[in-house]
Coordinates of C-alpha atoms in Angstrom, one line a residue:
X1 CA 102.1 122.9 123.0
X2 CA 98.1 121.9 123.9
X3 CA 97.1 119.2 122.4
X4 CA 100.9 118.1 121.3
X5 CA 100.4 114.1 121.3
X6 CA 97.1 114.4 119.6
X7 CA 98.5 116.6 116.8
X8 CA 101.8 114.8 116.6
X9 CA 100.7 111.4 115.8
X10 CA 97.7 112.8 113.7
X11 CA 100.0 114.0 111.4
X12 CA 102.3 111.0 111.6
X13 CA 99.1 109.4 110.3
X14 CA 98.6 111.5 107.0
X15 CA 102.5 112.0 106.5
X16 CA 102.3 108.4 105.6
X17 CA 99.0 108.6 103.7
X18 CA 100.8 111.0 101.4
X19 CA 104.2 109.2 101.5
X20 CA 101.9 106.0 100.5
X21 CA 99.7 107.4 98.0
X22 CA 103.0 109.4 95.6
X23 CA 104.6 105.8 95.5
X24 CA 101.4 104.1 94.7
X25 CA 100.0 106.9 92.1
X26 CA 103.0 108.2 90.8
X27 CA 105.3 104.9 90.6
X28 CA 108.6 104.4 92.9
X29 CA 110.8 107.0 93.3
X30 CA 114.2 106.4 92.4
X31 CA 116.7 106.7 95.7
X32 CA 120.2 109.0 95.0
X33 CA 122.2 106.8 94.3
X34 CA 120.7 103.6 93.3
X35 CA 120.0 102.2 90.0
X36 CA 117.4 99.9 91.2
X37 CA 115.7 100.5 94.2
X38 CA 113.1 98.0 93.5
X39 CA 115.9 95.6 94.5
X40 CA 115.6 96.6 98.1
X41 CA 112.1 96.6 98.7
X42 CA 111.1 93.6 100.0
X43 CA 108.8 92.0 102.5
X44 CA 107.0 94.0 104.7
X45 CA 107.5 97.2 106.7
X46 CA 105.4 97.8 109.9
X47 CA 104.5 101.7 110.4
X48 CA 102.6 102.9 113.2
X49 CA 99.9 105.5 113.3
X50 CA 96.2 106.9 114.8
X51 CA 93.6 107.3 111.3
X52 CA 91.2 105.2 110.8
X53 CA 92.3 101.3 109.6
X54 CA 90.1 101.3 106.7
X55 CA 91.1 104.5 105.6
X56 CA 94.5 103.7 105.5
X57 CA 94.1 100.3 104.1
X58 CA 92.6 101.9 101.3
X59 CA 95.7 103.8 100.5
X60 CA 98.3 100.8 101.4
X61 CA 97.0 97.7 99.9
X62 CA 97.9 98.3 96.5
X63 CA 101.3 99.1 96.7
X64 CA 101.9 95.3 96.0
X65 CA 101.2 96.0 92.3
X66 CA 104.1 98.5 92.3
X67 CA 106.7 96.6 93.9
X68 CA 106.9 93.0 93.9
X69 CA 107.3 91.4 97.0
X70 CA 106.9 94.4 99.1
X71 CA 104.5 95.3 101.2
X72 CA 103.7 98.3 103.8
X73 CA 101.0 97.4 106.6
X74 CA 99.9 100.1 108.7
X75 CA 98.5 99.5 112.3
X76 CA 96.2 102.2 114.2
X77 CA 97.1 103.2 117.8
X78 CA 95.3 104.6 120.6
X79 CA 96.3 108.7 120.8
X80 CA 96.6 108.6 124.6
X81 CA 98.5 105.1 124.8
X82 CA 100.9 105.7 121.6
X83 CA 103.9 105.9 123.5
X84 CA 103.2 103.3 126.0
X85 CA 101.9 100.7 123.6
X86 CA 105.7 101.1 121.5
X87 CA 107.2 100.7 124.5
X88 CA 105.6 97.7 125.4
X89 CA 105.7 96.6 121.9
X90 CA 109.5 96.3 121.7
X91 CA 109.6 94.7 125.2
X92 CA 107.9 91.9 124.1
X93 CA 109.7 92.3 120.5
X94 CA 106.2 93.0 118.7
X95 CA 107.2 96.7 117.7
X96 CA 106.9 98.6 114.3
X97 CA 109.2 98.9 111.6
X98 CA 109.0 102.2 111.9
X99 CA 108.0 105.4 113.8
X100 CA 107.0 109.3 113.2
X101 CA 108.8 111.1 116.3
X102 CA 109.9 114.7 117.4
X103 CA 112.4 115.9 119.4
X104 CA 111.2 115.0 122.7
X105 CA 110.0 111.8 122.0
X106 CA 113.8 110.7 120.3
X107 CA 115.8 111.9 123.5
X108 CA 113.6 109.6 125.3
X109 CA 113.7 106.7 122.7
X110 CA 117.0 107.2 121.0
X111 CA 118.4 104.0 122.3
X112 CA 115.8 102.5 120.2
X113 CA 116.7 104.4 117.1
X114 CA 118.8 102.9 114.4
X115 CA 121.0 105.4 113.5
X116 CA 122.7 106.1 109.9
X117 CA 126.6 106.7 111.0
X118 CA 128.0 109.7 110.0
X119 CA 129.9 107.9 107.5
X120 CA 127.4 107.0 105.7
X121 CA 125.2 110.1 105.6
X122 CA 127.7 112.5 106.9
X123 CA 126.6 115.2 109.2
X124 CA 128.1 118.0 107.2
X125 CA 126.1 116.7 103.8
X126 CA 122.6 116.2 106.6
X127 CA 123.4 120.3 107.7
X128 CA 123.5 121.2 103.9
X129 CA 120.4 119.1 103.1
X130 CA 117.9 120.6 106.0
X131 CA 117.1 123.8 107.7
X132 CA 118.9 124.4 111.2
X133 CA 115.4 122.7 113.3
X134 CA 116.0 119.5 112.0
X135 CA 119.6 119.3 113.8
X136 CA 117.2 118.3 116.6
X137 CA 117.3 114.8 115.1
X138 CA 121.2 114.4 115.1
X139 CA 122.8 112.0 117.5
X140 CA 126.2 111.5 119.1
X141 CA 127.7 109.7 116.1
X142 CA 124.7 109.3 113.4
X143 CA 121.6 111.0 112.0
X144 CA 118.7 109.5 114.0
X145 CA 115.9 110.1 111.8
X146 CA 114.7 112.0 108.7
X147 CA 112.9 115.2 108.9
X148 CA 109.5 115.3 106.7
X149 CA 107.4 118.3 107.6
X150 CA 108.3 121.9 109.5
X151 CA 105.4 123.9 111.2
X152 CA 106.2 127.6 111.6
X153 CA 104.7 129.4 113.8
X154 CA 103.2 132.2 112.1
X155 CA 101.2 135.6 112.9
X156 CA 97.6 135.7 112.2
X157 CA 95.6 139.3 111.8
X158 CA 92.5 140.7 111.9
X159 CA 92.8 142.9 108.1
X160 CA 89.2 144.8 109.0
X161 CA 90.4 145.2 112.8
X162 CA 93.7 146.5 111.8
X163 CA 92.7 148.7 108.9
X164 CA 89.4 150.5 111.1
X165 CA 92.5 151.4 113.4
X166 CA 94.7 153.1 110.5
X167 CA 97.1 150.5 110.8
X168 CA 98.7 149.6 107.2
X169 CA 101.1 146.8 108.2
X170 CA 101.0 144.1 110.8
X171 CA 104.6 144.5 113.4
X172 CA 107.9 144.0 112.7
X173 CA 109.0 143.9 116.0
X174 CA 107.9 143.1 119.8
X175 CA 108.6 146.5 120.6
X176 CA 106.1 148.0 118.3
X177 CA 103.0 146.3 120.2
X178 CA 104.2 148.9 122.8
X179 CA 102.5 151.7 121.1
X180 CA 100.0 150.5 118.7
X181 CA 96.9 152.6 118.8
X182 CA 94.8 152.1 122.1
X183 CA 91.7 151.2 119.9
X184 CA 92.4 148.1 119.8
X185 CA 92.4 147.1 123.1
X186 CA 89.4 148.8 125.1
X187 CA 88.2 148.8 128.6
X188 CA 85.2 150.6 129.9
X189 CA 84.8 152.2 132.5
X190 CA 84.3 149.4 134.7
X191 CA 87.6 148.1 133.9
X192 CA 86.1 145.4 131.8
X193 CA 88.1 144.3 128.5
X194 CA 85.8 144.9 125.5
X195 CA 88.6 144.8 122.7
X196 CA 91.5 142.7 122.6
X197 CA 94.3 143.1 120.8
X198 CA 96.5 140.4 121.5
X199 CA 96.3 137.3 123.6
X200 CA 99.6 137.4 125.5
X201 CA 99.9 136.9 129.6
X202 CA 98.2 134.3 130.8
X203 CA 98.2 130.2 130.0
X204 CA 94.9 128.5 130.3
X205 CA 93.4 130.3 127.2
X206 CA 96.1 130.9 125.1
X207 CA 96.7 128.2 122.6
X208 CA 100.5 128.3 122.1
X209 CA 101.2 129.6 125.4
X210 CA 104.4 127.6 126.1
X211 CA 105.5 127.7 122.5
X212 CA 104.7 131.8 122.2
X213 CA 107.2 132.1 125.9
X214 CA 110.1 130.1 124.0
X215 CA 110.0 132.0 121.3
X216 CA 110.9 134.8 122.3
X217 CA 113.3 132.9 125.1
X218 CA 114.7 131.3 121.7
X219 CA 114.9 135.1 120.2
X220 CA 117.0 136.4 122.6
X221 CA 119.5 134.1 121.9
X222 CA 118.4 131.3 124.8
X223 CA 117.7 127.5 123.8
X224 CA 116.4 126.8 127.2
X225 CA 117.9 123.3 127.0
X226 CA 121.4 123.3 125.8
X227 CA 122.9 119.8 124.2
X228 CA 126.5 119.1 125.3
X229 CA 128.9 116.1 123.5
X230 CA 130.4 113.9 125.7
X231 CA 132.3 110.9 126.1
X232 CA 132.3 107.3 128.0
X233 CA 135.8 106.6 129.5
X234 CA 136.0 104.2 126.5
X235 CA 135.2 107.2 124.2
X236 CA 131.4 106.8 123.6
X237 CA 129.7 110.2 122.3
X238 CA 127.1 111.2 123.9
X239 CA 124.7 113.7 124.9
X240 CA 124.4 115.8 128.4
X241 CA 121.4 118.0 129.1
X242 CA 121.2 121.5 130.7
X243 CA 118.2 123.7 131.4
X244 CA 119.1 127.4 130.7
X245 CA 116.5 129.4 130.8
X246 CA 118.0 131.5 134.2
X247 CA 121.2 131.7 132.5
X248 CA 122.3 135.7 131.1
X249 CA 122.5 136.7 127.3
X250 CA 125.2 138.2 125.5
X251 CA 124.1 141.7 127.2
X252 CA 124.4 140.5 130.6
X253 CA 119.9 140.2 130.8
X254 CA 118.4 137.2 132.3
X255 CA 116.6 136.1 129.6
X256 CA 114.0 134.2 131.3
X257 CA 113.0 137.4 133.9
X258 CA 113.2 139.7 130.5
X259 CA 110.9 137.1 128.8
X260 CA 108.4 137.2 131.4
X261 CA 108.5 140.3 132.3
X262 CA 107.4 141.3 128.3
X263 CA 104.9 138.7 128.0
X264 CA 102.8 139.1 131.4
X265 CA 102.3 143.1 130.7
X266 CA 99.3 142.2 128.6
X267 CA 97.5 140.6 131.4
X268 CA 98.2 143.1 133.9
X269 CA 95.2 146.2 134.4
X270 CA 97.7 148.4 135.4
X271 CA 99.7 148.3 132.5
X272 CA 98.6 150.3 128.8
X273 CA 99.3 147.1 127.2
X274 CA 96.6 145.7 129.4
X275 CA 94.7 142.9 126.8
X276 CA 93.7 139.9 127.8
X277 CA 92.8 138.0 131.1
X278 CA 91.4 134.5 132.3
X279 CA 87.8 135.0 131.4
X280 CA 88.0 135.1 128.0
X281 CA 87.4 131.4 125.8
X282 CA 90.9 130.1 123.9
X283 CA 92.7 132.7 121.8
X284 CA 92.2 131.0 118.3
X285 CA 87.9 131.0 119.5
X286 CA 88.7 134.7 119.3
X287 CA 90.4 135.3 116.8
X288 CA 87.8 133.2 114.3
X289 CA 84.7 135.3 116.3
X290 CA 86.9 138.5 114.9
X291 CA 87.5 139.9 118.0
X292 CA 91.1 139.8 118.8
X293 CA 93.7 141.6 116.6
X294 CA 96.2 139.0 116.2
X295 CA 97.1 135.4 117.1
X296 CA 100.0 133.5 116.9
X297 CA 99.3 130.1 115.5
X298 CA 100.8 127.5 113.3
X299 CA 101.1 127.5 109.6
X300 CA 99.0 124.3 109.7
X301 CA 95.7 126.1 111.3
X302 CA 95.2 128.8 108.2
X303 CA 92.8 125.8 106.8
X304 CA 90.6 125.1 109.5
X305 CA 90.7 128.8 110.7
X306 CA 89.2 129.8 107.3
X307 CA 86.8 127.1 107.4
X308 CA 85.3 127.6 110.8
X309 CA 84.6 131.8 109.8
X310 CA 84.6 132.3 106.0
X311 CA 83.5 135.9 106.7
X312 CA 86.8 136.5 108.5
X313 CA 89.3 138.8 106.4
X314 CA 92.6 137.5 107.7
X315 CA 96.3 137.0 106.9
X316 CA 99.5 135.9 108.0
X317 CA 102.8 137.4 108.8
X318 CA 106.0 136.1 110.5
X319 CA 106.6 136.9 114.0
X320 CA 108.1 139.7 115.3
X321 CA 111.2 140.1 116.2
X322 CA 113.5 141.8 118.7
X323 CA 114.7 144.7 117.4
X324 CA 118.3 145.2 116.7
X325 CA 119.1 142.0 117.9
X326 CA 120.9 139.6 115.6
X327 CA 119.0 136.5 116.3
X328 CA 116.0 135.8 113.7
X329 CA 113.2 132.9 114.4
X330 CA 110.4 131.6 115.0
X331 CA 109.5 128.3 116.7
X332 CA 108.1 125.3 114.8
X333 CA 107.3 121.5 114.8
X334 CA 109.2 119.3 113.2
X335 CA 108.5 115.7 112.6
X336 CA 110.7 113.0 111.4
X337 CA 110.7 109.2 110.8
X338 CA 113.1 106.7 111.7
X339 CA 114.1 103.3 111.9
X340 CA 113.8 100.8 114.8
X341 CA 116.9 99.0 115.7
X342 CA 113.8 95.9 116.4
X343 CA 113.1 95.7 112.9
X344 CA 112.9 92.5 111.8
X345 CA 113.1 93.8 108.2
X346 CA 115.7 96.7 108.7
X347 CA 116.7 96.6 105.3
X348 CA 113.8 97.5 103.6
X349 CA 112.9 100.0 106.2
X350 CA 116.0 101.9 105.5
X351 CA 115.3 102.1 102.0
X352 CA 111.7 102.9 102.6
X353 CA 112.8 105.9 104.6
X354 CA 115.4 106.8 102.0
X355 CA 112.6 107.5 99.8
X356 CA 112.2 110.8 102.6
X357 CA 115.4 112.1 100.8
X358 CA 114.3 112.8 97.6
X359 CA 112.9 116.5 96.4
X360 CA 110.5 114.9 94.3
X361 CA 107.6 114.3 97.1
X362 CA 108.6 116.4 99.6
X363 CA 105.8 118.9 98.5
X364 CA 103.4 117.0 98.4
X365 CA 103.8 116.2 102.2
X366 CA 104.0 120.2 103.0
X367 CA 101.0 120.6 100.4
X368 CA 98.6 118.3 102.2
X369 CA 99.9 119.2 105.8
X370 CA 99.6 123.0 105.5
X371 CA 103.3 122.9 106.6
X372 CA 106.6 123.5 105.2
X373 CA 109.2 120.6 103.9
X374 CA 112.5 120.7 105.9
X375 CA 115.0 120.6 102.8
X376 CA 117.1 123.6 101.8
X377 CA 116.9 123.5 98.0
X378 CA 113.1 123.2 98.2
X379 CA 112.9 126.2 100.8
X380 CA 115.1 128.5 98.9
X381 CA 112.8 128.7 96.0
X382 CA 110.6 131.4 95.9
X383 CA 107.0 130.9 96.1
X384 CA 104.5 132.5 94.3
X385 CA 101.4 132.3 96.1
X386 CA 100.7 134.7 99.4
X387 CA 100.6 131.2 102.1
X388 CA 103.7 129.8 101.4
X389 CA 105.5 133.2 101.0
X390 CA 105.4 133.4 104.4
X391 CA 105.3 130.0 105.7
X392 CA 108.8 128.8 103.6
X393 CA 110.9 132.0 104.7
X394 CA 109.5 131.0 108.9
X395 CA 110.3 127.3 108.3
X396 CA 114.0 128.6 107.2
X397 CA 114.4 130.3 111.0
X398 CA 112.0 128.2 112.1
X399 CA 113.9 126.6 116.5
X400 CA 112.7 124.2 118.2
X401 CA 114.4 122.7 121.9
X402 CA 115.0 119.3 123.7
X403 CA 111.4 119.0 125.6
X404 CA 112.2 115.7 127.2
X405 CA 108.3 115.1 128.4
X406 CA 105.8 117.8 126.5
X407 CA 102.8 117.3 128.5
X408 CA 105.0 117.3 132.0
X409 CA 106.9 120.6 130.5
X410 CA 103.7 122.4 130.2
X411 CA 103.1 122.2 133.7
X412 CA 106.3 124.0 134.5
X413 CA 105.2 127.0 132.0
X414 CA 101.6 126.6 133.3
X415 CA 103.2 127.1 137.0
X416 CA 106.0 129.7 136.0
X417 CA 103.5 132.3 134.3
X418 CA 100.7 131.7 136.9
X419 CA 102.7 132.2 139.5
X420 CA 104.3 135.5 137.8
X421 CA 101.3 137.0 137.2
X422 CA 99.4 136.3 140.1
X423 CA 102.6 137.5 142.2
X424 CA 102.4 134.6 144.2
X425 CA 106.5 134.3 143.6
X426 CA 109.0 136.9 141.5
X427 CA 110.3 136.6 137.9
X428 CA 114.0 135.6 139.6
X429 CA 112.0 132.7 141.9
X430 CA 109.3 131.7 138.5
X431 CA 112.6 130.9 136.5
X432 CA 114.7 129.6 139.0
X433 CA 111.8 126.9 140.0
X434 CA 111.3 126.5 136.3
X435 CA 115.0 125.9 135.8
X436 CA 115.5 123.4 138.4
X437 CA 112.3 121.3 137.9
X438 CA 113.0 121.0 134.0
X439 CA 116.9 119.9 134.9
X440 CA 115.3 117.1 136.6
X441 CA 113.5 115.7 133.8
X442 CA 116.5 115.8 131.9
X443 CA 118.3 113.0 131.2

């Protein structure tokens, strides 16, 4: 995940631009539930975010002339001191209201969290509400936070690149880039790469690279951190941690050796599936200069992809999948907001979060993201339009995992891939280092 913090607290920015400006333009939405939810609106709630102040400001100060009394002030942080500045914030009991998180940023903070007990939003109801990812944001005895915005990962191809080669459909399955037609990778007679046809085996230049490997860990059945329940001696739930990447599948393979095994091939000149090495500039550079086949980005990069080469004739798939295996996904981002147990005005944060629930904005959030919303009703619709006829369906299988630390975590994929493809260590010696340096940052 390159570039993770950047993109995860950009978005928490415009999540709340859009969250702002549908209360602001299109009145209050009414909570499930409530008859009045005017009523518990009051004072002001502190959200945290990177844009621009006067941007923001622009889009937040008149939200006093819809709700009395009420008010929603937004303060800009620094990308690369985010984290540190919350944590600081609530030592000296100068934090926000409220905060955009994922996954790995809630295992570290969830004692900060103010959960909704199970009684009140129950965890069968939260299961039926939202897509399987956002289980990510359930805790030992309450739902942590809310989940506003799903990025699939998607395939991208090259239409010209693929139809030149005879090539009707983009694949199915792993398996089939096997024996796709040798035009589109080519190496001359030096050896040299002069076609690429997909970016897979290496780390540096891949965008994705650690997201792309757990994929297809995540495929073959393996989570590569698996959440156990347990309990105090005074009967406290509460979450262990266990890396699992070494452990076997359901057909007795090593997932982690099989994974690694598939995904270095394309860097190695030995191999016929020899298509891409260390020389070449990032994967999505590439792909918009038109010469690589396909690219596995998020849902969210179509935009700026199509902006940066208008001339490119491009679409999306969903990923492949293993053949004749069970297990469908895709990996994806998912982004929620919760509630600071520090709040000094945790009442009207709750019920500002509530608004989250509802199906009426939800779309709006997906719509100006490029992403997906996380709720089932809204998901199971069926779209129209090409983009989010593939993008919906991969936010419905879209997995995630418990990355306690993703800048220190891509290190460890940086390390286990180098290190397999430059044969400085075996696949069983690349996972088991892996394994036992990521169960070490597990709490």
């Amino acid at each position: 995940m390159k570039n993770t913090v950047f993109q995860f607290v950009l978005i928490s920015g415009l999540i709340f631009s859009v969250i702002l400006a549908v209360l602001i333009f299109s009145g209050v939405i009414g909570i499930p539930g409530k008859k009045n939810p005017e009523a518990n609106l009051s004072g002001t709630v502190t959200i945290w975010g990177t844009l621009p102040e006067a941007q923001m400001n622009a889009i937040i100060d008149p939200i006093g002339k819809s709700v009395k009394n009420y008010s929603v002030r937004y303060v800009q942080k620094n990308v690369e001191t985010y984290e540190d500045d919350f944590v600081q914030a609530l030592a000296s009991g100068k934090g926000p209201d409220m905060i955009v998180l994922d996954p790995g940023l809630l295992i570290k903070h969830s004692d900060k969290i103010a959960s909704t007990p199970y009684k009140t939003f129950s965890e069968r109801d939260y299961k039926d509400l939202y897509v399987d990812i956002a289980n990510l944001f359930l805790g030992p005895d309450g739902v942590l936070a809310i989940p506003v915005s799903i990025d699939p990962m998607v395939m991208y191809y090259n239409k010209d690149t693929l139809a030149a080669a005879g090539i009707a459909s983009p694949p199915l399955h792993w398996n089939e880039f096997l024996s796709l037609p040798a035009s589109l990778s080519k190496v001359n007679e030096n050896g040299t790469l002069t076609k690429n046809m997909v970016a897979l085996g290496e780390y540096d230049n891949i965008e994705h690279a650690k997201d792309i490997v757990s994929m297809l860990a995540i495929q073959l059945g393996n989570p590569i951190v698996e959440a156990q329940l347990a309990y105090t001696d005074d009967k406290k739930p509460y979450y262990t941690y266990k890396a699992v990447l070494g452990r076997e599948n359901q057909d007795g393979v090593r997932v982690g050796e099989s994974v690694l095994r598939f995904y270095t091939q394309f860097a190695d000149p030995a191999k016929q599936t020899y298509s891409w090495n260390k020389t070449f500039p990032s994967s999505r550079t590439m792909f918009i200069s038109g010469k690589l086949a396909f690219y596995f980005g998020y849902a969210s990069e179509y935009k700026g992809i199509a902006e940066k080469n208008p001339n490119l004739r491009f679409d999306i798939a969903r990923v492949p999948q293993v053949k004749d295996y069970p297990s469908k996904n895709t990996v994806g981002q998912v982004l929620g907001v919760a509630v600071l147990k520090s709040s000094k005005n945790i009442d009207a944060a709750f019920n500002t979060n509530q608004y989250l629930v509802s199906a009426e904005f939800a779309p709006y959030i997906a719509g100006a993201l490029g992403t997906a919303p996380a709720r089932r009703d809204l998901l199971s619709v069926k779209q129209e339009d090409a983009y989010n006829g593939i993008v919906y369906p991969s936010a419905i299988i879209a997995s995630s995992w418990y990355d306690p630390d993703a800048i220190a975590t891509e290190a460890l994929f940086k390390r286990m891939i180098s290190n397999s493809v430059s044969g400085r260590s075996t696949l069983y010696d690349s996972v088991n280092d892996f394994v036992n340096s990521l169960q070490d940052m597990l709490p």
